[in-house]
GROMACS .gro file of N, CA and C in nm:
model
  360
    1MET      N    1  -3.465  -0.143   2.781
    1MET     CA    2  -3.419  -0.019   2.823
    1MET      C    3  -3.270  -0.037   2.897
    2ARG      N    4  -3.320  -0.143   3.014
    2ARG     CA    5  -3.182  -0.162   3.098
    2ARG      C    6  -3.093  -0.215   2.993
    3PHE      N    7  -3.114  -0.313   2.899
    3PHE     CA    8  -3.022  -0.401   2.806
    3PHE      C    9  -2.960  -0.275   2.752
    4LEU      N   10  -2.991  -0.195   2.710
    4LEU     CA   11  -2.929  -0.090   2.600
    4LEU      C   12  -2.833  -0.027   2.722
    5CYS      N   13  -2.879   0.037   2.810
    5CYS     CA   14  -2.766   0.100   2.896
    5CYS      C   15  -2.658   0.012   2.934
    6GLY      N   16  -2.675  -0.130   2.967
    6GLY     CA   17  -2.595  -0.217   3.012
    6GLY      C   18  -2.492  -0.243   2.909
    7LEU      N   19  -2.546  -0.215   2.779
    7LEU     CA   20  -2.450  -0.245   2.623
    7LEU      C   21  -2.374  -0.142   2.625
    8ALA      N   22  -2.447  -0.022   2.647
    8ALA     CA   23  -2.352   0.124   2.647
    8ALA      C   24  -2.243   0.111   2.732
    9VAL      N   25  -2.249   0.093   2.828
    9VAL     CA   26  -2.153   0.089   2.946
    9VAL      C   27  -2.055  -0.014   2.927
   10LEU      N   28  -2.080  -0.145   2.859
   10LEU     CA   29  -2.014  -0.235   2.808
   10LEU      C   30  -1.889  -0.161   2.703
   11ALA      N   31  -1.983  -0.121   2.630
   11ALA     CA   32  -1.899  -0.063   2.485
   11ALA      C   33  -1.805   0.025   2.557
   12LEU      N   34  -1.822   0.104   2.665
   12LEU     CA   35  -1.766   0.237   2.710
   12LEU      C   36  -1.626   0.155   2.755
   13ALA      N   37  -1.627   0.065   2.848
   13ALA     CA   38  -1.559   0.036   2.926
   13ALA      C   39  -1.469  -0.063   2.843
   14THR      N   40  -1.487  -0.116   2.714
   14THR     CA   41  -1.424  -0.211   2.630
   14THR      C   42  -1.314  -0.108   2.544
   15ALA      N   43  -1.376   0.011   2.511
   15ALA     CA   44  -1.305   0.115   2.454
   15ALA      C   45  -1.183   0.126   2.545
   16GLY      N   46  -1.242   0.156   2.631
   16GLY     CA   47  -1.106   0.232   2.756
   16GLY      C   48  -0.983   0.105   2.783
   17CYS      N   49  -1.041   0.000   2.774
   17CYS     CA   50  -0.965  -0.136   2.761
   17CYS      C   51  -0.893  -0.123   2.678
   18THR      N   52  -0.924  -0.111   2.537
   18THR     CA   53  -0.853  -0.123   2.410
   18THR      C   54  -0.750   0.005   2.417
   19GLN      N   55  -0.775   0.113   2.482
   19GLN     CA   56  -0.661   0.207   2.493
   19GLN      C   57  -0.563   0.196   2.574
   20LEU      N   58  -0.624   0.141   2.669
   20LEU     CA   59  -0.480   0.098   2.760
   20LEU      C   60  -0.424   0.001   2.698
   21GLN      N   61  -0.488  -0.098   2.648
   21GLN     CA   62  -0.386  -0.225   2.610
   21GLN      C   63  -0.322  -0.166   2.488
   22TYR      N   64  -0.335  -0.096   2.423
   22TYR     CA   65  -0.248  -0.018   2.295
   22TYR      C   66  -0.108   0.047   2.363
   23ILE      N   67  -0.163   0.120   2.490
   23ILE     CA   68  -0.061   0.168   2.545
   23ILE      C   69   0.051   0.124   2.598
   24ASP      N   70  -0.008  -0.018   2.660
   24ASP     CA   71   0.079  -0.121   2.715
   24ASP      C   72   0.168  -0.177   2.633
   25GLU      N   73   0.103  -0.234   2.500
   25GLU     CA   74   0.144  -0.318   2.406
   25GLU      C   75   0.279  -0.216   2.338
   26THR      N   76   0.263  -0.120   2.340
   26THR     CA   77   0.311  -0.020   2.233
   26THR      C   78   0.407   0.054   2.322
   27TYR      N   79   0.386   0.100   2.438
   27TYR     CA   80   0.474   0.156   2.512
   27TYR      C   81   0.536   0.092   2.650
   28GLY      N   82   0.483   0.001   2.683
   28GLY     CA   83   0.500  -0.083   2.804
   28GLY      C   84   0.664  -0.113   2.814
   29SER      N   85   0.732  -0.153   2.742
   29SER     CA   86   0.873  -0.176   2.765
   29SER      C   87   0.970  -0.041   2.733
   30VAL      N   88   0.894   0.086   2.739
   30VAL     CA   89   0.982   0.151   2.700
   30VAL      C   90   0.996   0.265   2.829
   31GLU      N   91   1.173   0.272   2.849
   31GLU     CA   92   1.164   0.343   2.982
   31GLU      C   93   1.122   0.512   2.974
   32PRO      N   94   1.081   0.562   3.036
   32PRO     CA   95   1.019   0.704   3.013
   32PRO      C   96   1.171   0.811   3.039
   33ALA      N   97   1.113   0.915   2.967
   33ALA     CA   98   1.210   1.037   2.983
   33ALA      C   99   1.144   1.128   3.029
   34ARG      N  100   1.177   1.207   3.124
   34ARG     CA  101   1.168   1.330   3.181
   34ARG      C  102   1.199   1.450   3.103
   35PHE      N  103   1.093   1.520   3.073
   35PHE     CA  104   1.157   1.642   2.959
   35PHE      C  105   1.066   1.764   3.014
   36SER      N  106   1.154   1.889   3.037
   36SER     CA  107   1.103   2.004   3.100
   36SER      C  108   1.105   2.105   2.976
   37HIS      N  109   0.948   2.173   2.976
   37HIS     CA  110   0.921   2.253   2.824
   37HIS      C  111   0.820   2.379   2.871
   38ALA      N  112   0.822   2.480   2.865
   38ALA     CA  113   0.734   2.536   2.875
   38ALA      C  114   0.684   2.553   3.042
   39GLY      N  115   0.798   2.530   3.175
   39GLY     CA  116   0.766   2.531   3.274
   39GLY      C  117   0.683   2.439   3.336
   40LYS      N  118   0.676   2.329   3.252
   40LYS     CA  119   0.631   2.205   3.300
   40LYS      C  120   0.685   2.063   3.257
   41VAL      N  121   0.710   1.969   3.350
   41VAL     CA  122   0.767   1.868   3.342
   41VAL      C  123   0.658   1.745   3.244
   42TRP      N  124   0.721   1.694   3.172
   42TRP     CA  125   0.651   1.593   3.047
   42TRP      C  126   0.734   1.447   3.068
   43THR      N  127   0.658   1.397   3.042
   43THR     CA  128   0.678   1.233   3.035
   43THR      C  129   0.691   1.158   2.882
   44ILE      N  130   0.776   1.124   2.843
   44ILE     CA  131   0.786   1.093   2.709
   44ILE      C  132   0.839   0.958   2.700
   45HIS      N  133   0.798   0.875   2.626
   45HIS     CA  134   0.805   0.729   2.625
   45HIS      C  135   0.849   0.733   2.444
   46ASP      N  136   0.974   0.731   2.407
   46ASP     CA  137   1.013   0.750   2.265
   46ASP      C  138   1.065   0.631   2.215
   47LYS      N  139   1.031   0.584   2.076
   47LYS     CA  140   1.059   0.493   2.036
   47LYS      C  141   1.111   0.490   1.892
   48PRO      N  142   1.245   0.554   1.881
   48PRO     CA  143   1.299   0.602   1.804
   48PRO      C  144   1.305   0.517   1.644
   49ALA      N  145   1.327   0.384   1.684
   49ALA     CA  146   1.335   0.294   1.551
   49ALA      C  147   1.206   0.296   1.491
   50GLN      N  148   1.069   0.318   1.562
   50GLN     CA  149   0.971   0.340   1.497
   50GLN      C  150   0.918   0.467   1.445
   51GLY      N  151   0.979   0.562   1.513
   51GLY     CA  152   0.938   0.703   1.467
   51GLY      C  153   0.823   0.751   1.527
   52ARG      N  154   0.803   0.729   1.670
   52ARG     CA  155   0.670   0.749   1.731
   52ARG      C  156   0.713   0.788   1.920
   53MET      N  157   0.614   0.862   1.954
   53MET     CA  158   0.631   0.871   2.063
   53MET      C  159   0.513   0.913   2.176
   54MET      N  160   0.513   0.891   2.299
   54MET     CA  161   0.398   0.873   2.360
   54MET      C  162   0.418   1.001   2.472
   55ILE      N  163   0.338   1.078   2.449
   55ILE     CA  164   0.372   1.224   2.563
   55ILE      C  165   0.222   1.251   2.646
   56SER      N  166   0.284   1.251   2.778
   56SER     CA  167   0.218   1.270   2.881
   56SER      C  168   0.259   1.374   2.998
   57PRO      N  169   0.170   1.456   3.033
   57PRO     CA  170   0.171   1.564   3.168
   57PRO      C  171   0.244   1.465   3.256
   58SER      N  172   0.340   1.539   3.358
   58SER     CA  173   0.365   1.441   3.490
   58SER      C  174   0.226   1.423   3.573
   59THR      N  175   0.258   1.330   3.644
   59THR     CA  176   0.140   1.283   3.729
   59THR      C  177   0.111   1.419   3.833
   60ALA      N  178   0.181   1.488   3.891
   60ALA     CA  179   0.103   1.602   3.951
   60ALA      C  180   0.027   1.714   3.822
   61ASP      N  181   0.085   1.721   3.747
   61ASP     CA  182   0.003   1.802   3.625
   61ASP      C  183  -0.125   1.736   3.564
   62ALA      N  184  -0.111   1.595   3.602
   62ALA     CA  185  -0.237   1.522   3.505
   62ALA      C  186  -0.340   1.530   3.586
   63ALA      N  187  -0.315   1.518   3.760
   63ALA     CA  188  -0.418   1.519   3.873
   63ALA      C  189  -0.472   1.639   3.871
   64ARG      N  190  -0.393   1.737   3.874
   64ARG     CA  191  -0.470   1.871   3.884
   64ARG      C  192  -0.534   1.892   3.744
   65ALA      N  193  -0.491   1.867   3.660
   65ALA     CA  194  -0.584   1.899   3.561
   65ALA      C  195  -0.749   1.804   3.559
   66GLY      N  196  -0.711   1.671   3.615
   66GLY     CA  197  -0.819   1.573   3.650
   66GLY      C  198  -0.922   1.633   3.729
   67VAL      N  199  -0.874   1.730   3.843
   67VAL     CA  200  -0.943   1.793   3.946
   67VAL      C  201  -0.980   1.913   3.876
   68ILE      N  202  -0.917   1.983   3.773
   68ILE     CA  203  -1.021   2.091   3.756
   68ILE      C  204  -1.136   2.050   3.663
   69GLU      N  205  -1.122   1.948   3.571
   69GLU     CA  206  -1.236   1.875   3.456
   69GLU      C  207  -1.324   1.835   3.562
   70GLY      N  208  -1.303   1.790   3.693
   70GLY     CA  209  -1.391   1.726   3.766
   70GLY      C  210  -1.476   1.848   3.837
   71LEU      N  211  -1.402   1.935   3.868
   71LEU     CA  212  -1.495   2.063   3.936
   71LEU      C  213  -1.556   2.131   3.852
   72THR      N  214  -1.524   2.138   3.722
   72THR     CA  215  -1.619   2.205   3.623
   72THR      C  216  -1.731   2.121   3.594
   73PHE      N  217  -1.740   1.999   3.598
   73PHE     CA  218  -1.832   1.909   3.505
   73PHE      C  219  -1.765   1.914   3.364
   74GLY      N  220  -1.647   1.922   3.332
   74GLY     CA  221  -1.582   1.874   3.199
   74GLY      C  222  -1.621   2.040   3.108
   75LEU      N  223  -1.682   2.137   3.159
   75LEU     CA  224  -1.629   2.278   3.109
   75LEU      C  225  -1.544   2.351   3.075
   76ALA      N  226  -1.441   2.273   3.149
   76ALA     CA  227  -1.339   2.394   3.149
   76ALA      C  228  -1.245   2.301   3.028
   77GLY      N  229  -1.301   2.198   2.993
   77GLY     CA  230  -1.225   2.124   2.854
   77GLY      C  231  -1.115   2.052   2.887
   78ASN      N  232  -1.045   2.020   2.805
   78ASN     CA  233  -0.925   1.906   2.863
   78ASN      C  234  -0.806   2.002   2.922
   79ALA      N  235  -0.812   2.001   3.037
   79ALA     CA  236  -0.713   2.077   3.121
   79ALA      C  237  -0.581   2.040   3.086
   80SER      N  238  -0.555   1.908   3.049
   80SER     CA  239  -0.403   1.889   3.050
   80SER      C  240  -0.352   1.968   2.893
   81GLY      N  241  -0.426   2.040   2.827
   81GLY     CA  242  -0.382   2.108   2.735
   81GLY      C  243  -0.430   2.026   2.564
   82SER      N  244  -0.408   2.095   2.463
   82SER     CA  245  -0.476   2.122   2.339
   82SER      C  246  -0.367   2.006   2.269
   83GLU      N  247  -0.414   1.955   2.154
   83GLU     CA  248  -0.293   1.886   2.052
   83GLU      C  249  -0.186   2.013   2.015
   84GLY      N  250  -0.204   2.133   2.025
   84GLY     CA  251  -0.110   2.237   1.999
   84GLY      C  252   0.006   2.250   2.106
   85VAL      N  253  -0.047   2.220   2.254
   85VAL     CA  254   0.054   2.227   2.350
   85VAL      C  255   0.150   2.082   2.309
   86PHE      N  256   0.055   1.976   2.314
   86PHE     CA  257   0.157   1.860   2.322
   86PHE      C  258   0.215   1.827   2.169
   87HIS      N  259   0.181   1.900   2.077
   87HIS     CA  260   0.261   1.902   1.962
   87HIS      C  261   0.396   1.956   1.969
   88GLY      N  262   0.386   2.128   2.050
   88GLY     CA  263   0.503   2.173   2.079
   88GLY      C  264   0.586   2.139   2.162
   89VAL      N  265   0.556   2.056   2.259
   89VAL     CA  266   0.631   1.936   2.360
   89VAL      C  267   0.716   1.848   2.238
   90ALA      N  268   0.654   1.770   2.188
   90ALA     CA  269   0.709   1.693   2.071
   90ALA      C  270   0.813   1.753   1.972
   91VAL      N  271   0.796   1.886   1.923
   91VAL     CA  272   0.877   1.922   1.877
   91VAL      C  273   0.997   1.966   1.922
   92ALA      N  274   0.973   2.030   2.043
   92ALA     CA  275   1.103   2.071   2.159
   92ALA      C  276   1.149   1.966   2.157
   93TYR      N  277   1.097   1.853   2.230
   93TYR     CA  278   1.200   1.701   2.271
   93TYR      C  279   1.272   1.682   2.137
   94LEU      N  280   1.219   1.648   2.026
   94LEU     CA  281   1.279   1.636   1.900
   94LEU      C  282   1.404   1.718   1.873
   95GLU      N  283   1.384   1.848   1.885
   95GLU     CA  284   1.506   1.963   1.839
   95GLU      C  285   1.629   1.947   1.955
   96GLU      N  286   1.589   1.902   2.079
   96GLU     CA  287   1.708   1.873   2.160
   96GLU      C  288   1.733   1.760   2.126
   97ARG      N  289   1.667   1.635   2.099
   97ARG     CA  290   1.761   1.519   2.064
   97ARG      C  291   1.819   1.514   1.942
   98ASP      N  292   1.762   1.553   1.841
   98ASP     CA  293   1.820   1.539   1.718
   98ASP      C  294   1.761   1.672   1.633
   99SER      N  295   1.817   1.754   1.606
   99SER     CA  296   1.756   1.844   1.525
   99SER      C  297   1.697   1.820   1.359
  100LYS      N  298   1.731   1.728   1.291
  100LYS     CA  299   1.706   1.707   1.203
  100LYS      C  300   1.530   1.599   1.184
  101CYS      N  301   1.505   1.574   1.311
  101CYS     CA  302   1.355   1.516   1.320
  101CYS      C  303   1.258   1.645   1.307
  102ARG      N  304   1.131   1.576   1.239
  102ARG     CA  305   1.023   1.639   1.214
  102ARG      C  306   0.886   1.566   1.248
  103VAL      N  307   0.829   1.633   1.332
  103VAL     CA  308   0.696   1.547   1.385
  103VAL      C  309   0.614   1.584   1.227
  104SER      N  310   0.526   1.455   1.210
  104SER     CA  311   0.464   1.438   1.108
  104SER      C  312   0.285   1.437   1.136
  105ASN      N  313   0.253   1.369   1.252
  105ASN     CA  314   0.114   1.387   1.271
  105ASN      C  315   0.083   1.306   1.439
  106GLY      N  316  -0.039   1.379   1.484
  106GLY     CA  317  -0.030   1.313   1.622
  106GLY      C  318  -0.204   1.266   1.656
  107ALA      N  319  -0.199   1.187   1.782
  107ALA     CA  320  -0.350   1.199   1.800
  107ALA      C  321  -0.368   1.159   1.940
  108LEU      N  322  -0.464   1.191   2.000
  108LEU     CA  323  -0.491   1.176   2.154
  108LEU      C  324  -0.516   1.012   2.145
  109ILE      N  325  -0.476   0.930   2.238
  109ILE     CA  326  -0.475   0.814   2.286
  109ILE      C  327  -0.555   0.782   2.369
  110ALA      N  328  -0.569   0.834   2.479
  110ALA     CA  329  -0.610   0.833   2.591
  110ALA      C  330  -0.594   0.956   2.702
  111ASP      N  331  -0.698   1.021   2.711
  111ASP     CA  332  -0.642   1.115   2.766
  111ASP      C  333  -0.584   1.139   2.927
  112PRO      N  334  -0.468   1.159   2.929
  112PRO     CA  335  -0.382   1.278   2.861
  112PRO      C  336  -0.280   1.240   2.814
  113GLN      N  337  -0.271   1.142   2.706
  113GLN     CA  338  -0.146   1.072   2.668
  113GLN      C  339  -0.167   1.086   2.504
  114TRP      N  340  -0.086   1.168   2.443
  114TRP     CA  341  -0.086   1.218   2.287
  114TRP      C  342   0.049   1.125   2.221
  115GLU      N  343  -0.009   1.057   2.109
  115GLU     CA  344   0.137   0.992   2.036
  115GLU      C  345   0.139   1.069   1.919
  116PHE      N  346   0.252   1.079   1.882
  116PHE     CA  347   0.296   1.144   1.771
  116PHE      C  348   0.411   1.061   1.726
  117PHE      N  349   0.393   1.088   1.541
  117PHE     CA  350   0.483   1.006   1.481
  117PHE      C  351   0.573   1.116   1.415
  118TYR      N  352   0.722   1.056   1.358
  118TYR     CA  353   0.805   1.162   1.300
  118TYR      C  354   0.888   1.086   1.250
  119THR      N  355   0.963   1.176   1.187
  119THR     CA  356   1.121   1.107   1.070
  119THR      C  357   1.201   1.186   1.119
  120CYS      N  358   1.330   1.134   1.076
  120CYS     CA  359   1.455   1.176   1.088
  120CYS      C  360   1.554   1.194   0.986
   0.00000   0.00000   0.00000
């Protein structure tokens, strides 16, 4: 039983490392932009040549969300926001940058970072 628990912990740790490695490899060299939308500040790592971006809440908002999730033992859900919230940020950012761009799809990379793909 201990072996299975150890194996489960190792699998979770490896999954987390894989997500962080993906973020670092994909967006590590991108200078982040700060973007204000709906009364909050967001961090955008945009790669126009690849038609992709990663969106994160500001450090303060991410920390606040983490405290809320921790205090409620996760019952508050994803306090950083749903896919719809992040999608709205992606759309607003692209409209400000180039009104001809459209978001095609997105996915949670690692809470609270969302990645969205777009075409222009």
